[in-house]
Coordinates of C-alpha atoms and ligand atoms in Angstrom, one line a residue:
M115 CA 67.3 112.8 125.1
A116 CA 65.1 109.9 126.3
R117 CA 64.8 109.6 130.1
Q118 CA 66.0 106.3 131.5
S119 CA 64.8 104.9 134.8
H120 CA 64.0 101.6 136.5
D121 CA 60.3 102.3 135.9
D122 CA 60.9 102.7 132.3
P123 CA 61.6 99.3 130.8
A124 CA 61.2 100.7 127.2
G125 CA 63.8 103.3 127.9
A126 CA 66.1 100.6 129.3
E127 CA 65.5 98.5 126.3
S128 CA 66.4 101.3 123.9
L129 CA 69.6 101.9 125.9
V130 CA 70.5 98.2 125.4
A131 CA 69.7 98.6 121.7
A132 CA 71.9 101.7 121.5
E133 CA 74.7 99.9 123.2
A134 CA 74.3 96.9 120.9
A135 CA 74.4 99.3 117.9
V136 CA 77.7 100.7 119.2
D137 CA 79.1 97.2 119.6
E138 CA 78.0 96.3 116.1
Q139 CA 79.7 99.4 114.7
E140 CA 82.9 98.5 116.6
I141 CA 82.7 95.0 115.2
E142 CA 82.2 96.4 111.7
A143 CA 85.2 98.6 112.0
A144 CA 87.3 95.7 113.3
L145 CA 86.3 93.7 110.3
R146 CA 87.4 96.3 107.7
P147 CA 90.4 95.2 105.6
K148 CA 93.3 97.6 106.4
R149 CA 95.4 97.1 103.2
L150 CA 94.7 96.6 99.6
G151 CA 96.0 93.0 99.8
E152 CA 93.3 92.1 102.3
F153 CA 90.5 93.6 100.3
V154 CA 88.5 90.8 98.8
G155 CA 87.0 90.9 95.2
Q156 CA 86.6 94.0 92.9
Q157 CA 89.7 92.7 91.2
R158 CA 89.7 95.3 88.4
V159 CA 89.3 98.2 90.8
R160 CA 92.0 96.8 93.1
E161 CA 94.5 96.4 90.2
Q162 CA 93.7 99.9 88.8
L163 CA 93.9 101.5 92.3
S164 CA 97.2 99.7 93.1
L165 CA 98.7 101.1 89.9
V166 CA 97.5 104.7 90.7
L167 CA 98.9 104.5 94.2
D168 CA 102.3 102.9 93.2
A169 CA 102.8 105.6 90.6
A170 CA 102.0 108.3 93.1
K171 CA 104.5 106.9 95.6
L172 CA 107.1 106.6 92.9
R173 CA 106.7 110.2 91.9
N174 CA 106.4 111.3 95.6
R175 CA 103.2 113.2 94.7
P176 CA 99.6 112.9 95.9
P177 CA 97.7 110.7 93.5
D178 CA 94.8 112.0 91.3
H179 CA 91.4 112.5 93.0
L180 CA 89.4 109.2 93.1
L181 CA 85.7 108.7 92.7
L182 CA 84.1 105.5 94.1
S183 CA 80.6 104.7 93.0
G184 CA 78.2 101.9 93.8
P185 CA 75.5 100.7 96.1
P186 CA 75.9 100.9 99.9
G187 CA 78.0 98.4 101.8
L188 CA 80.3 97.3 99.0
G189 CA 83.5 98.8 100.6
K190 CA 83.8 102.4 99.5
T191 CA 84.6 103.7 102.9
T192 CA 87.0 100.8 103.4
L193 CA 88.8 101.6 100.2
A194 CA 89.2 105.3 101.1
M195 CA 90.8 104.2 104.4
I196 CA 93.0 101.8 102.5
V197 CA 94.1 104.6 100.1
A198 CA 95.3 106.7 103.1
A199 CA 97.0 103.7 104.7
E200 CA 98.8 102.6 101.5
L201 CA 100.1 106.2 101.0
G202 CA 101.0 106.5 104.7
M203 CA 99.0 109.7 104.9
P204 CA 96.3 110.8 107.4
L205 CA 92.7 110.5 106.5
R206 CA 90.0 113.2 107.0
V207 CA 86.4 112.0 106.8
T208 CA 83.3 114.1 106.0
S209 CA 80.1 113.7 104.0
G210 CA 78.0 115.7 101.5
P211 CA 75.2 116.4 103.9
A212 CA 77.7 117.9 106.5
I213 CA 78.8 120.5 103.9
Q214 CA 75.8 122.8 103.4
H215 CA 77.7 126.1 103.0
A216 CA 80.8 127.0 101.0
G217 CA 82.3 128.2 104.2
D218 CA 82.2 124.7 105.8
L219 CA 84.2 123.4 102.9
A220 CA 86.7 126.4 102.9
A221 CA 87.4 125.8 106.6
L222 CA 87.9 122.1 106.0
L223 CA 90.1 122.5 102.9
S224 CA 92.3 125.1 104.4
S225 CA 93.0 122.9 107.5
L226 CA 94.3 120.0 105.4
S227 CA 98.0 119.1 105.6
E228 CA 100.1 118.3 102.5
G229 CA 99.2 114.9 100.9
E230 CA 96.3 114.3 103.3
V231 CA 93.4 112.1 102.0
L232 CA 90.0 113.7 102.2
F233 CA 87.1 111.2 102.1
L234 CA 83.9 112.9 101.1
D235 CA 81.1 110.3 101.4
E236 CA 77.7 110.9 99.7
I237 CA 79.4 113.6 97.6
H238 CA 76.2 114.0 95.5
R239 CA 74.4 115.5 98.5
M240 CA 76.8 118.5 98.9
A241 CA 75.3 122.0 98.6
R242 CA 75.8 123.6 95.1
P243 CA 77.9 126.6 96.1
A244 CA 80.3 124.2 98.0
E245 CA 80.5 122.1 94.9
E246 CA 81.8 125.0 92.8
M247 CA 84.4 125.7 95.5
L248 CA 85.4 122.1 95.3
Y249 CA 86.0 122.2 91.5
I250 CA 88.7 124.9 92.0
A251 CA 90.2 123.3 95.0
M252 CA 90.6 120.0 93.2
E253 CA 92.1 121.5 90.1
D254 CA 94.2 124.5 91.3
F255 CA 94.6 123.7 95.1
R256 CA 93.0 127.0 95.9
V257 CA 89.9 128.3 97.6
D258 CA 88.4 131.6 96.8
V259 CA 87.1 133.1 100.1
V260 CA 84.4 135.7 99.4
V261 CA 84.5 138.7 101.7
G262 CA 81.6 141.1 101.8
K263 CA 78.3 141.0 100.1
G264 CA 76.6 142.2 96.9
A265 CA 78.5 144.6 94.6
G266 CA 81.3 145.1 97.1
A267 CA 82.0 141.4 97.5
T268 CA 85.6 140.3 96.7
A269 CA 87.1 136.9 96.4
I270 CA 90.4 136.4 98.2
P271 CA 92.3 133.4 96.8
L272 CA 93.8 131.2 99.4
E273 CA 96.4 128.5 98.5
I274 CA 95.8 125.1 100.0
P275 CA 98.3 122.2 100.1
P276 CA 98.0 119.4 97.5
F277 CA 95.6 116.8 98.8
T278 CA 93.8 113.8 97.4
L279 CA 90.0 113.8 97.4
V280 CA 88.3 110.4 97.6
G281 CA 84.6 111.0 96.7
A282 CA 82.0 108.2 97.2
T283 CA 78.5 108.1 95.9
T284 CA 75.7 105.7 95.5
R285 CA 74.2 107.9 92.8
A286 CA 77.0 108.7 90.3
G287 CA 74.3 109.9 87.8
L288 CA 73.4 112.8 90.2
L289 CA 76.9 114.3 90.1
P290 CA 77.3 117.3 87.8
G291 CA 79.6 116.7 84.8
P292 CA 82.2 119.3 85.8
L293 CA 82.6 117.6 89.2
R294 CA 82.8 114.1 87.7
D295 CA 85.4 115.3 85.2
R296 CA 87.8 116.5 87.9
F297 CA 88.4 113.0 89.2
G298 CA 91.4 111.4 87.6
F299 CA 90.2 107.9 88.4
T300 CA 86.6 106.6 88.7
A301 CA 85.9 103.1 90.1
H302 CA 82.5 101.6 89.9
M303 CA 82.0 99.0 92.6
D304 CA 79.8 96.1 91.6
F305 CA 78.0 93.5 93.7
Y306 CA 80.1 90.6 94.9
S307 CA 79.8 87.1 93.6
P308 CA 78.8 84.3 96.1
A309 CA 82.4 83.0 95.9
E310 CA 83.8 86.4 96.9
L311 CA 81.3 86.7 99.7
E312 CA 82.4 83.3 101.0
Q313 CA 85.9 84.7 101.1
V314 CA 84.8 87.8 103.0
L315 CA 82.9 85.5 105.4
R316 CA 85.9 83.2 106.0
R317 CA 88.1 86.2 106.7
S318 CA 85.5 87.7 109.1
A319 CA 84.9 84.3 110.8
G320 CA 88.6 84.0 111.4
L321 CA 88.8 87.5 113.0
L322 CA 85.7 86.9 115.1
D323 CA 86.9 83.4 116.0
V324 CA 83.7 81.7 114.7
P325 CA 84.0 78.1 113.4
L326 CA 82.4 78.4 110.0
D327 CA 82.3 75.3 107.7
R328 CA 82.4 75.5 103.9
D329 CA 78.6 74.9 103.5
G330 CA 77.8 77.3 106.3
G331 CA 79.7 80.0 104.4
A332 CA 78.0 79.2 101.2
E333 CA 74.6 79.4 102.8
I334 CA 75.2 82.8 104.3
A335 CA 76.9 84.1 101.1
G336 CA 73.8 83.1 99.1
R337 CA 71.6 85.2 101.3
S338 CA 73.8 88.3 101.5
R339 CA 72.5 90.3 98.5
G340 CA 76.0 90.5 96.9
T341 CA 77.0 92.9 99.8
P342 CA 79.9 92.3 102.2
R343 CA 78.3 94.5 104.9
I344 CA 75.2 92.3 104.8
A345 CA 77.3 89.1 104.8
N346 CA 79.2 90.3 107.9
R347 CA 75.9 91.2 109.6
L348 CA 74.3 87.9 108.9
L349 CA 77.4 86.1 110.1
R350 CA 77.0 87.8 113.5
R351 CA 73.4 86.8 113.7
V352 CA 74.2 83.2 112.7
R353 CA 77.0 83.2 115.3
D354 CA 74.5 84.1 118.0
Y355 CA 72.3 81.2 116.9
A356 CA 75.1 78.7 116.7
Q357 CA 76.3 79.6 120.2
V358 CA 72.9 79.6 121.9
R359 CA 71.0 76.9 120.0
A360 CA 73.7 74.7 118.6
D361 CA 77.3 73.6 119.4
G362 CA 78.9 76.9 118.2
V363 CA 79.8 75.6 114.7
V364 CA 78.2 77.4 111.7
T365 CA 77.1 74.7 109.4
A366 CA 74.6 75.1 106.4
D367 CA 71.7 73.9 108.6
V368 CA 72.6 76.2 111.5
A369 CA 72.9 79.2 109.0
A370 CA 69.6 78.3 107.3
A371 CA 67.7 78.0 110.6
A372 CA 69.2 81.2 112.0
L373 CA 68.5 83.2 108.9
T374 CA 65.0 81.9 108.5
L375 CA 64.4 83.0 112.1
Y376 CA 65.7 86.5 111.1
D377 CA 63.3 86.6 108.2
V378 CA 66.0 86.4 105.5
D379 CA 64.9 83.9 102.8
E380 CA 67.1 81.8 100.5
A381 CA 67.4 84.5 97.9
G382 CA 68.4 87.1 100.5
L383 CA 65.0 88.8 100.6
D384 CA 64.0 90.3 104.0
R385 CA 60.6 91.3 105.4
L386 CA 60.4 94.6 103.5
D387 CA 61.4 93.1 100.2
R388 CA 58.8 90.4 100.5
A389 CA 56.1 92.9 101.6
V390 CA 56.8 94.9 98.5
L391 CA 56.6 91.8 96.2
D392 CA 53.6 90.5 98.0
A393 CA 51.7 93.8 97.6
L394 CA 52.7 94.1 94.0
V395 CA 51.6 90.6 93.1
R396 CA 48.6 90.0 95.4
R397 CA 47.1 93.4 95.7
F398 CA 47.9 95.0 92.3
G399 CA 47.9 91.8 90.2
G400 CA 51.6 92.2 89.4
G401 CA 51.4 95.9 88.4
P402 CA 52.1 98.2 86.8
V403 CA 51.6 100.3 89.9
G404 CA 53.1 103.7 91.0
L405 CA 55.9 103.9 93.6
S406 CA 53.9 106.0 96.0
T407 CA 50.9 103.6 95.9
L408 CA 53.1 100.7 96.5
A409 CA 54.8 102.4 99.4
V410 CA 51.4 103.2 101.0
A411 CA 50.4 99.6 100.6
V412 CA 53.4 98.4 102.6
G413 CA 53.2 101.2 105.1
E414 CA 56.7 102.7 104.3
E415 CA 58.1 105.9 103.0
T416 CA 58.5 106.1 99.2
E417 CA 62.3 106.7 99.7
T418 CA 62.6 103.5 101.8
V419 CA 61.0 101.4 99.1
E420 CA 62.9 103.1 96.3
E421 CA 66.4 103.1 97.9
V422 CA 66.4 100.1 100.2
A423 CA 64.1 97.5 98.7
E424 CA 64.0 98.2 95.0
P425 CA 67.6 98.2 93.9
F426 CA 68.0 94.6 95.2
L427 CA 64.6 93.4 93.8
V428 CA 65.5 94.9 90.4
R429 CA 69.0 93.5 90.5
A430 CA 67.6 90.1 91.5
G431 CA 65.2 90.2 88.5
L432 CA 62.1 90.2 90.6
L433 CA 60.8 93.7 89.9
A434 CA 61.0 95.9 86.9
R435 CA 60.7 99.7 86.7
T436 CA 58.7 100.6 83.6
P437 CA 57.4 104.0 82.4
R438 CA 53.9 102.9 83.6
G439 CA 55.0 101.8 87.1
R440 CA 56.5 98.9 88.9
V441 CA 55.9 95.5 87.5
A442 CA 56.5 92.0 89.1
T443 CA 58.4 89.6 86.8
T444 CA 57.4 86.0 86.4
A445 CA 60.4 85.2 88.7
A446 CA 58.6 87.3 91.4
W447 CA 55.4 85.3 91.0
S448 CA 57.3 82.0 91.3
H449 CA 59.3 83.3 94.2
L450 CA 56.0 83.7 96.0
G451 CA 54.9 80.2 94.8
L452 CA 52.4 81.7 92.3
V453 CA 51.8 81.7 88.6
P454 CA 50.9 84.9 86.8
P455 CA 47.4 84.7 85.3
P456 CA 47.3 84.4 81.5
G457 CA 47.6 87.7 79.8
N458 CA 48.9 89.3 82.9
G459 CA 51.9 90.9 81.1
A460 CA 54.5 89.9 83.8
L461 CA 58.0 90.4 82.4
G462 CA 59.3 86.9 81.9
S463 CA 61.7 84.7 80.1
G464 CA 63.7 86.4 77.4
S465 CA 64.0 89.5 79.6
S466 CA 67.1 89.8 81.7
A467 CA 64.7 90.1 84.6
A468 CA 63.6 86.5 84.4
Q469 CA 66.1 84.9 86.7
P470 CA 66.3 85.7 90.4
V471 CA 69.7 86.2 92.0
L472 CA 72.1 87.6 89.5
F473 CA 75.0 88.2 91.7
D474 CA 77.4 85.8 90.1
N475 CA 79.9 88.3 88.6
S476 CA 82.7 85.8 88.6
P477 CA 84.6 85.6 85.3
Ligands
ATP1555 N1 86.2 93.9 99.7 C1 85.9 93.6 101.0 N2 86.6 92.7 101.7 C2 86.3 92.4 102.9 N3 85.4 93.1 103.7 C3 84.7 94.1 103.1 C4 85.0 94.4 101.7 N4 84.2 95.5 101.4 C5 83.5 95.8 102.4 N5 83.8 94.9 103.5 C6 83.2 95.0 104.8 O1 81.9 95.5 104.7 C7 81.6 96.6 105.6 C8 81.0 97.7 104.8 O2 82.0 98.4 104.0 P1 82.0 99.9 103.8 O3 81.6 100.7 105.0 O4 83.4 100.3 103.3 O5 81.0 100.1 102.6 P2 80.5 101.4 101.9 O6 80.4 101.1 100.4 O7 81.3 102.6 102.3 O8 79.0 101.6 102.4 P3 78.2 102.9 102.7 O9 78.2 103.6 101.3 O10 76.9 102.4 103.1 O11 79.0 103.7 103.7 C9 83.0 96.9 106.2 O12 82.9 96.8 107.6 C10 83.9 95.8 105.8 O13 84.3 95.0 106.9

């Protein structure tokens, strides 16, 4: 653990940063909708889930296992909590990386009470042997505990009470078929439209007691990458700015000035996104360029570029993944105020990647 002392300003700073992070987590938890009726957007998922839960309550049986998939920050954890709250059942929370041995899972499953909701985040990162144990537990409410080793090993079946598994994943494609098939209901969460994000922001501003005017909400929503977690985070930064540099009211001008200060541009791109686009366009002539070369050019790990920056850039129509490498679209060139040289081969109009900011999912 880092040593802290008065002669160690860096240590003190990191302590302040750690405390701020805890505060941020507390605020994030406080902003979570607690019931389905408070959950904004994802109308289809909400309706389907509401039916599944009502039917289970009517039959007085735990509902089928539920799988929630979609990018980070769209409300999977929130929905899992809501499922437990709507059923009036306790919630147990764990994650794939925490289950590295079948024994970890056996201990967890055998300690569940009847009807309990088990939330397994990042389910695609669970160890293979645990996955096999989970298939049986989901289907037969039984775990086979293996005693002994080699030829003398025997499996002792252990009954477990019926429970509901809520699995969450950002990579549904990585889940093995047999596991996917054991979920009775799968919901794919999509990015939120600007109008839905404005609704999220209005709700959060009310809870945080932040005066947010209509245009202020629209300005933040437009820069929130279709993601409620980001919208809430930007709102907190804009609130700081409004209180310190303005009269406390979040207007469009205040929001724009604050977010420019925090390096979030009008399309929601942050410093890393822009560095990736900049390298792709200015250093590699728009590509195609391999992921690892691109990552080295921006001084980041390949995973960071692939999992943090790229999904948004692809979604916003600024970058395309092709078999030969990453390519900047014409929209990416114009986002940087540039025009692709003739014959450059940038993916352009006619391709779905031509328009930046594609988050408007509203019907
Ligand atoms: N539909 C929604 N309505 C209002 N607020 C929401 C909604 N979805 C998410 N949020 C807010 O966004 C934050 C992030 O949501 P949550 O933690 O549930 O996302 P997640 O999909 O589980 O993300 P991760 O996979 O990164 O854990 C929550 O604190 C919550 O306040």
